[in-house]
Amino acid sequence: MKTWILAGCAALAVLSPANGSYDPLAITQTNCPTPLDLVVKDESRGRSIPVLVYLPETTNAAPIVLFSHGLGGSRTGNAYLGKHWSARGYVAVFVQHPGSDDGTWKNAAPRNRIKVLEKAASGSNYLLRVKDIPAVLDQLETWNQEKNHALRGRMDLEHIGMSGHSFGAVTTQAVSGQTAAGGRLSATDARIKAACAFSPSSPRAGRPENAFGKVAIPWMLMTGTKDLSVIGDTDLESRMAVYPALPPGGKYELVLDNAEHSAFSQRALPGDSEKRNPNHHRAILALSTAFWDAYLREDPAAKAWLDGSGPGSVIEAKDRWQRK
C-alpha cells in the first residue's frame, strides 16, 4: 500500500497517548565519547581510507550506520547526523573517500575548483568509493575482535545500515541493491541490511526499473523540490525516478519542499538561493532514526510510527512523504 501524508492533516494524530511513546528525536545518551579518528588500510589496493567513528555512551555491541560523503566532502561533514545517531545508540562510521574528498579542491585556486571537482566526479572514483565500503566493513570486523582496540566488542555486525549524500547516495545505492547491465552486474554487500540515500539519482543509461528493481532490503530516499547538483547536472527527474522503480516492501521517500542540494548538509553551497529551513534537519533526523530503529533494531514501535501518522508530526504541509 502506498500512503501520502501531509503534515498539516496528520500532526494531531501523533499527539494521542497511544502514539506518543515513541519519539525518534528524543536523546537518552548525553555523554557520548569524542569521535574516533581512524584509518582503514586496504592493502590489496594500496589505499588508506580515513573514517570518523561516532560512538554511543553505552559500551555494549550496537548497530552500525555507515555514511558516505558527497563530492568534495570529508568524514567530518554532516556531523549533525553522526551526533544524533550515536546519541540514539548507534555506532556511526563516516567514511572519507580519497580522490573525491575535500583534498581535491582545498589547494586549488578558487577559479579552478569547479573544474577539479568535475574531474573528481569520475567513473574511476565511483568504483573506488564502491570498493571502499566492503574494505571498511572488513576492517570493522577485525577491530571488533582486536584485543585492546577502542572498538572491540562495540559493534553489532549483524545489523548494519548504509547511508550517504549525493555522490555518497550513489555509493550507497551501489552497495545496497542497485544493479547495472540489465541486472547482471552488482556490487551489493549482503552485510548491509538497510539503506538511506540523501539526494539519490538514477543511472544515466538504462531504465530505472532495471537498476532498482532487484533491491531486496529496506530503502529510504530523501530529496527536495530544488535538489539540483551543480556538478553533473543531476536534475529532479533523475532523483524522482528512483522510488517508483523500487519493488514494494520497506521503501520510503521524503521530498522536502523548497529544499536545495545543501539541505542535507550543514552549510550552504555556491549558487544556493533559498533560505535554509531549520525544520528540514528535524525531519531528516526523525525519519532516518525511525528507519534505523525499525529495520536495524527491529523495533515495532518505530515501524508503527514510520508506517503510521508519525512522519506527519515532523514534516511540513508542503513536504511529501510516501511508502510502499
CSV table of C-alpha atoms in Angstrom, one decimal, residues 26-316:
chain,number,residue,atom,x,y,z
A,26,ALA,CA,14.4,12.0,22.0
A,27,ILE,CA,18.0,11.7,23.2
A,28,THR,CA,18.8,9.4,26.1
A,29,GLN,CA,22.5,9.2,25.8
A,30,THR,CA,24.0,12.6,26.6
A,31,ASN,CA,27.7,11.7,27.3
A,32,CYS,CA,28.8,10.2,24.1
A,33,PRO,CA,32.6,10.0,23.8
A,34,THR,CA,34.7,12.1,21.4
A,35,PRO,CA,34.6,10.5,17.9
A,36,LEU,CA,37.5,8.3,17.0
A,37,ASP,CA,39.6,9.3,14.0
A,38,LEU,CA,40.9,6.1,12.4
A,39,VAL,CA,42.3,4.9,9.1
A,40,VAL,CA,41.4,1.8,7.2
A,41,LYS,CA,44.3,0.3,5.3
A,42,ASP,CA,43.2,-1.6,2.2
A,43,GLU,CA,46.4,-3.3,1.4
A,44,SER,CA,45.0,-5.0,-1.7
A,45,ARG,CA,44.5,-1.6,-3.4
A,46,GLY,CA,47.3,0.3,-1.6
A,47,ARG,CA,44.6,2.7,-0.3
A,48,SER,CA,44.1,4.4,3.0
A,49,ILE,CA,40.5,5.3,3.9
A,50,PRO,CA,40.0,7.7,6.8
A,51,VAL,CA,36.9,7.1,9.0
A,52,LEU,CA,35.4,9.1,11.8
A,53,VAL,CA,33.5,6.9,14.3
A,54,TYR,CA,30.8,8.4,16.5
A,55,LEU,CA,30.2,6.1,19.5
A,56,PRO,CA,27.2,5.8,21.8
A,57,GLU,CA,27.6,6.3,25.5
A,58,THR,CA,26.9,2.7,26.3
A,59,THR,CA,29.6,0.1,25.5
A,60,ASN,CA,27.5,-2.9,24.6
A,61,ALA,CA,27.5,-4.0,21.0
A,62,ALA,CA,25.5,-1.5,19.0
A,63,PRO,CA,24.1,-1.5,15.4
A,64,ILE,CA,26.3,0.3,12.8
A,65,VAL,CA,25.4,3.0,10.3
A,66,LEU,CA,27.9,4.0,7.6
A,67,PHE,CA,27.8,7.4,5.9
A,68,SER,CA,29.5,8.3,2.6
A,69,HIS,CA,30.1,12.0,1.9
A,70,GLY,CA,29.3,13.9,-1.3
A,71,LEU,CA,31.7,15.1,-3.9
A,72,GLY,CA,34.4,17.3,-2.2
A,73,GLY,CA,33.3,16.4,1.3
A,74,SER,CA,35.0,14.6,4.1
A,75,ARG,CA,34.4,12.4,7.1
A,76,THR,CA,33.8,15.4,9.3
A,77,GLY,CA,30.8,16.7,7.3
A,78,ASN,CA,27.2,16.0,8.2
A,79,ALA,CA,28.2,15.8,11.9
A,80,TYR,CA,24.6,16.5,12.9
A,81,LEU,CA,23.7,13.0,11.7
A,82,GLY,CA,26.6,11.3,13.4
A,83,LYS,CA,25.9,13.0,16.7
A,84,HIS,CA,22.2,12.2,16.7
A,85,TRP,CA,22.6,8.6,15.6
A,86,SER,CA,25.3,7.9,18.1
A,87,ALA,CA,23.2,9.5,20.9
A,88,ARG,CA,20.4,7.2,19.8
A,89,GLY,CA,22.7,4.2,20.4
A,90,TYR,CA,24.3,3.6,17.0
A,91,VAL,CA,27.9,3.3,16.0
A,92,ALA,CA,28.1,5.9,13.2
A,93,VAL,CA,31.1,5.4,10.8
A,94,PHE,CA,31.7,8.3,8.5
A,95,VAL,CA,33.8,7.3,5.6
A,96,GLN,CA,36.2,9.6,3.6
A,97,HIS,CA,36.9,8.7,0.0
A,98,PRO,CA,40.4,9.8,-1.2
A,99,GLY,CA,40.2,11.2,-4.8
A,100,SER,CA,36.7,12.6,-4.4
A,101,ASP,CA,37.0,14.2,-1.0
A,102,ASP,CA,37.9,17.8,0.1
A,103,GLY,CA,41.6,17.2,-0.8
A,104,THR,CA,40.6,17.6,-4.5
A,105,TRP,CA,39.8,21.3,-4.2
A,106,LYS,CA,41.3,22.7,-1.0
A,107,ASN,CA,44.6,23.6,-2.7
A,108,ALA,CA,43.1,24.6,-6.0
A,109,ALA,CA,42.6,28.3,-6.9
A,110,PRO,CA,39.0,29.3,-6.4
A,111,ARG,CA,38.6,29.8,-10.1
A,112,ASN,CA,39.6,26.2,-10.8
A,113,ARG,CA,37.6,24.4,-8.1
A,114,ILE,CA,34.6,23.6,-10.2
A,115,LYS,CA,36.9,22.0,-12.8
A,116,VAL,CA,38.8,19.9,-10.3
A,117,LEU,CA,35.5,18.7,-8.8
A,118,GLU,CA,34.1,17.9,-12.2
A,119,LYS,CA,37.2,15.8,-12.8
A,120,ALA,CA,36.8,14.1,-9.4
A,121,ALA,CA,33.2,13.1,-10.3
A,122,SER,CA,34.6,10.3,-12.5
A,123,GLY,CA,33.7,6.7,-13.1
A,124,SER,CA,37.1,5.6,-11.6
A,125,ASN,CA,36.4,7.5,-8.4
A,126,TYR,CA,32.9,5.9,-8.3
A,127,LEU,CA,34.5,2.4,-8.4
A,128,LEU,CA,37.0,3.4,-5.7
A,129,ARG,CA,34.2,4.5,-3.5
A,130,VAL,CA,32.1,1.4,-4.1
A,131,LYS,CA,35.1,-0.8,-3.1
A,132,ASP,CA,35.9,1.4,-0.1
A,133,ILE,CA,32.7,0.2,1.7
A,134,PRO,CA,33.4,-3.5,1.9
A,135,ALA,CA,37.0,-2.7,2.8
A,136,VAL,CA,35.7,-0.6,5.7
A,137,LEU,CA,33.3,-3.3,6.8
A,138,ASP,CA,36.1,-5.9,6.7
A,139,GLN,CA,38.2,-3.7,9.0
A,140,LEU,CA,35.3,-3.1,11.4
A,141,GLU,CA,35.0,-6.8,11.8
A,142,THR,CA,38.7,-7.0,12.6
A,143,TRP,CA,38.6,-4.1,15.0
A,144,ASN,CA,35.6,-5.6,16.8
A,145,GLN,CA,37.7,-8.7,17.6
A,146,GLU,CA,41.0,-7.0,18.2
A,147,LYS,CA,42.3,-7.1,21.7
A,148,ASN,CA,42.7,-3.6,23.3
A,149,HIS,CA,41.2,-1.8,20.3
A,150,ALA,CA,38.8,1.0,21.2
A,151,LEU,CA,36.1,-0.6,19.1
A,152,ARG,CA,36.5,-4.1,20.5
A,153,GLY,CA,33.0,-5.6,21.2
A,154,ARG,CA,31.3,-2.2,20.5
A,155,MET,CA,29.7,-3.2,17.2
A,156,ASP,CA,26.8,-5.4,16.3
A,157,LEU,CA,27.9,-6.6,12.9
A,158,GLU,CA,24.6,-8.4,12.2
A,159,HIS,CA,22.8,-5.1,11.9
A,160,ILE,CA,24.5,-2.6,9.5
A,161,GLY,CA,22.9,0.3,7.7
A,162,MET,CA,24.4,2.3,4.8
A,163,SER,CA,23.8,5.9,4.0
A,164,GLY,CA,25.3,8.9,2.0
A,165,HIS,CA,24.6,12.2,0.4
A,166,SER,CA,24.8,12.9,-3.4
A,167,PHE,CA,27.9,11.0,-4.6
A,168,GLY,CA,27.6,9.2,-1.3
A,169,ALA,CA,24.0,8.4,-2.2
A,170,VAL,CA,25.2,6.9,-5.4
A,171,THR,CA,27.8,4.9,-3.4
A,172,THR,CA,25.0,3.8,-1.0
A,173,GLN,CA,22.8,2.7,-3.9
A,174,ALA,CA,25.6,0.6,-5.5
A,175,VAL,CA,26.4,-1.4,-2.4
A,176,SER,CA,22.8,-1.9,-1.2
A,177,GLY,CA,21.0,-3.3,-4.2
A,178,GLN,CA,21.3,-1.3,-7.4
A,179,THR,CA,22.4,-3.3,-10.4
A,180,ALA,CA,23.9,-2.5,-13.8
A,181,ALA,CA,24.0,-4.0,-17.3
A,182,GLY,CA,20.3,-5.0,-17.1
A,183,GLY,CA,20.7,-6.5,-13.7
A,184,ARG,CA,23.8,-8.6,-14.5
A,185,LEU,CA,26.3,-6.5,-12.5
A,186,SER,CA,26.1,-5.9,-8.8
A,187,ALA,CA,28.3,-4.6,-6.0
A,188,THR,CA,25.7,-5.3,-3.3
A,189,ASP,CA,27.2,-6.2,0.1
A,190,ALA,CA,25.0,-8.7,1.9
A,191,ARG,CA,26.1,-7.4,5.3
A,192,ILE,CA,24.1,-4.2,4.7
A,193,LYS,CA,20.6,-4.6,6.0
A,194,ALA,CA,19.0,-1.2,5.3
A,195,ALA,CA,20.0,1.9,3.3
A,196,CYS,CA,19.2,5.6,3.4
A,197,ALA,CA,20.1,7.8,0.4
A,198,PHE,CA,20.1,11.6,0.6
A,199,SER,CA,19.8,13.1,-2.8
A,200,PRO,CA,19.6,9.8,-4.7
A,201,SER,CA,19.8,9.6,-8.5
A,202,SER,CA,19.1,7.3,-11.4
A,203,PRO,CA,21.8,5.9,-13.7
A,204,ARG,CA,22.4,8.0,-16.9
A,205,ALA,CA,22.0,4.9,-19.1
A,206,GLY,CA,19.2,2.2,-18.9
A,207,ARG,CA,15.8,2.1,-17.3
A,208,PRO,CA,15.5,2.8,-13.6
A,209,GLU,CA,13.4,-0.3,-13.2
A,210,ASN,CA,16.4,-2.4,-14.4
A,211,ALA,CA,18.7,-0.6,-11.9
A,212,PHE,CA,16.5,-0.7,-8.9
A,213,GLY,CA,14.0,-3.5,-9.5
A,214,LYS,CA,16.1,-6.0,-7.5
A,215,VAL,CA,16.6,-4.0,-4.3
A,216,ALA,CA,15.8,-6.5,-1.6
A,217,ILE,CA,16.4,-4.6,1.6
A,218,PRO,CA,14.6,-1.5,3.1
A,219,TRP,CA,15.5,1.8,1.4
A,220,MET,CA,14.7,5.3,2.5
A,221,LEU,CA,15.1,8.1,0.0
A,222,MET,CA,15.3,11.9,0.8
A,223,THR,CA,15.4,14.7,-1.7
A,224,GLY,CA,14.0,18.2,-2.2
A,225,THR,CA,11.9,20.1,-4.8
A,226,LYS,CA,15.0,22.1,-5.6
A,227,ASP,CA,17.6,19.4,-5.1
A,228,LEU,CA,19.9,20.1,-8.1
A,229,SER,CA,23.6,19.4,-8.4
A,230,VAL,CA,26.0,22.0,-9.9
A,231,ILE,CA,28.4,19.2,-10.7
A,232,GLY,CA,27.0,16.5,-13.0
A,233,ASP,CA,23.8,18.4,-13.8
A,234,THR,CA,21.6,15.9,-11.9
A,235,ASP,CA,18.0,17.0,-12.3
A,236,LEU,CA,14.9,16.4,-10.3
A,237,GLU,CA,13.6,13.8,-12.8
A,238,SER,CA,16.6,11.7,-12.1
A,239,ARG,CA,16.0,11.9,-8.3
A,240,MET,CA,12.3,11.3,-8.5
A,241,ALA,CA,12.7,8.2,-10.8
A,242,VAL,CA,14.3,6.1,-8.1
A,243,TYR,CA,11.4,5.5,-5.8
A,244,PRO,CA,8.8,4.4,-8.4
A,245,ALA,CA,11.4,1.8,-9.7
A,246,LEU,CA,11.8,0.1,-6.3
A,247,PRO,CA,9.9,-3.0,-5.5
A,248,PRO,CA,7.4,-2.7,-2.6
A,249,GLY,CA,8.2,-3.6,0.9
A,250,GLY,CA,10.1,-1.3,3.3
A,251,LYS,CA,10.5,1.5,0.8
A,252,TYR,CA,10.1,5.2,1.7
A,253,GLU,CA,10.5,8.6,0.2
A,254,LEU,CA,10.6,12.1,1.6
A,255,VAL,CA,10.6,15.2,-0.7
A,256,LEU,CA,11.2,18.4,1.3
A,257,ASP,CA,9.5,21.5,-0.1
A,258,ASN,CA,11.9,24.2,-1.3
A,259,ALA,CA,15.0,22.1,-0.2
A,260,GLU,CA,18.1,22.6,-2.2
A,261,HIS,CA,21.0,20.1,-2.5
A,262,SER,CA,22.7,21.6,0.6
A,263,ALA,CA,19.6,21.0,2.8
A,264,PHE,CA,21.1,17.6,3.8
A,265,SER,CA,24.4,19.2,4.8
A,266,GLN,CA,25.3,21.8,7.4
A,267,ARG,CA,26.4,24.6,5.1
A,268,ALA,CA,25.1,26.4,2.1
A,269,LEU,CA,26.6,25.7,-1.4
A,270,PRO,CA,27.6,28.3,-4.0
A,271,GLY,CA,24.6,29.1,-6.0
A,272,ASP,CA,22.0,28.5,-3.2
A,273,SER,CA,19.1,30.8,-3.4
A,274,GLU,CA,16.7,29.6,-0.7
A,275,LYS,CA,16.9,30.4,3.0
A,276,ARG,CA,17.7,27.3,5.0
A,277,ASN,CA,14.7,25.8,6.7
A,278,PRO,CA,15.6,24.5,10.3
A,279,ASN,CA,12.7,22.0,10.1
A,280,HIS,CA,14.5,20.1,7.3
A,281,HIS,CA,17.1,18.8,9.6
A,282,ARG,CA,14.5,18.0,12.2
A,283,ALA,CA,12.6,15.9,9.7
A,284,ILE,CA,15.8,14.3,8.3
A,285,LEU,CA,16.9,13.2,11.8
A,286,ALA,CA,13.5,11.9,12.9
A,287,LEU,CA,12.7,9.9,9.8
A,288,SER,CA,16.2,8.4,9.4
A,289,THR,CA,16.3,7.5,13.1
A,290,ALA,CA,12.9,5.8,13.0
A,291,PHE,CA,14.0,4.0,9.8
A,292,TRP,CA,17.2,2.6,11.5
A,293,ASP,CA,15.2,1.8,14.7
A,294,ALA,CA,12.6,-0.1,12.6
A,295,TYR,CA,15.0,-2.1,10.4
A,296,LEU,CA,18.3,-2.4,12.3
A,297,ARG,CA,16.9,-2.7,15.8
A,298,GLU,CA,13.6,-4.3,14.6
A,299,ASP,CA,11.7,-2.0,17.0
A,300,PRO,CA,7.9,-2.5,16.4
A,301,ALA,CA,7.1,0.9,17.9
A,302,ALA,CA,9.5,2.6,15.4
A,303,LYS,CA,8.0,0.8,12.5
A,304,ALA,CA,4.4,1.7,13.7
A,305,TRP,CA,5.5,5.3,13.9
A,306,LEU,CA,7.1,5.2,10.5
A,307,ASP,CA,4.2,3.4,8.8
A,308,GLY,CA,1.5,5.4,10.6
A,309,SER,CA,1.0,9.0,11.4
A,310,GLY,CA,4.4,9.6,13.0
A,311,PRO,CA,6.0,11.3,9.9
A,312,GLY,CA,3.2,13.8,9.9
A,313,SER,CA,4.4,15.2,13.2
A,314,VAL,CA,7.8,16.2,11.8
A,315,ILE,CA,7.3,17.2,8.2
A,316,GLU,CA,5.6,20.4,7.0
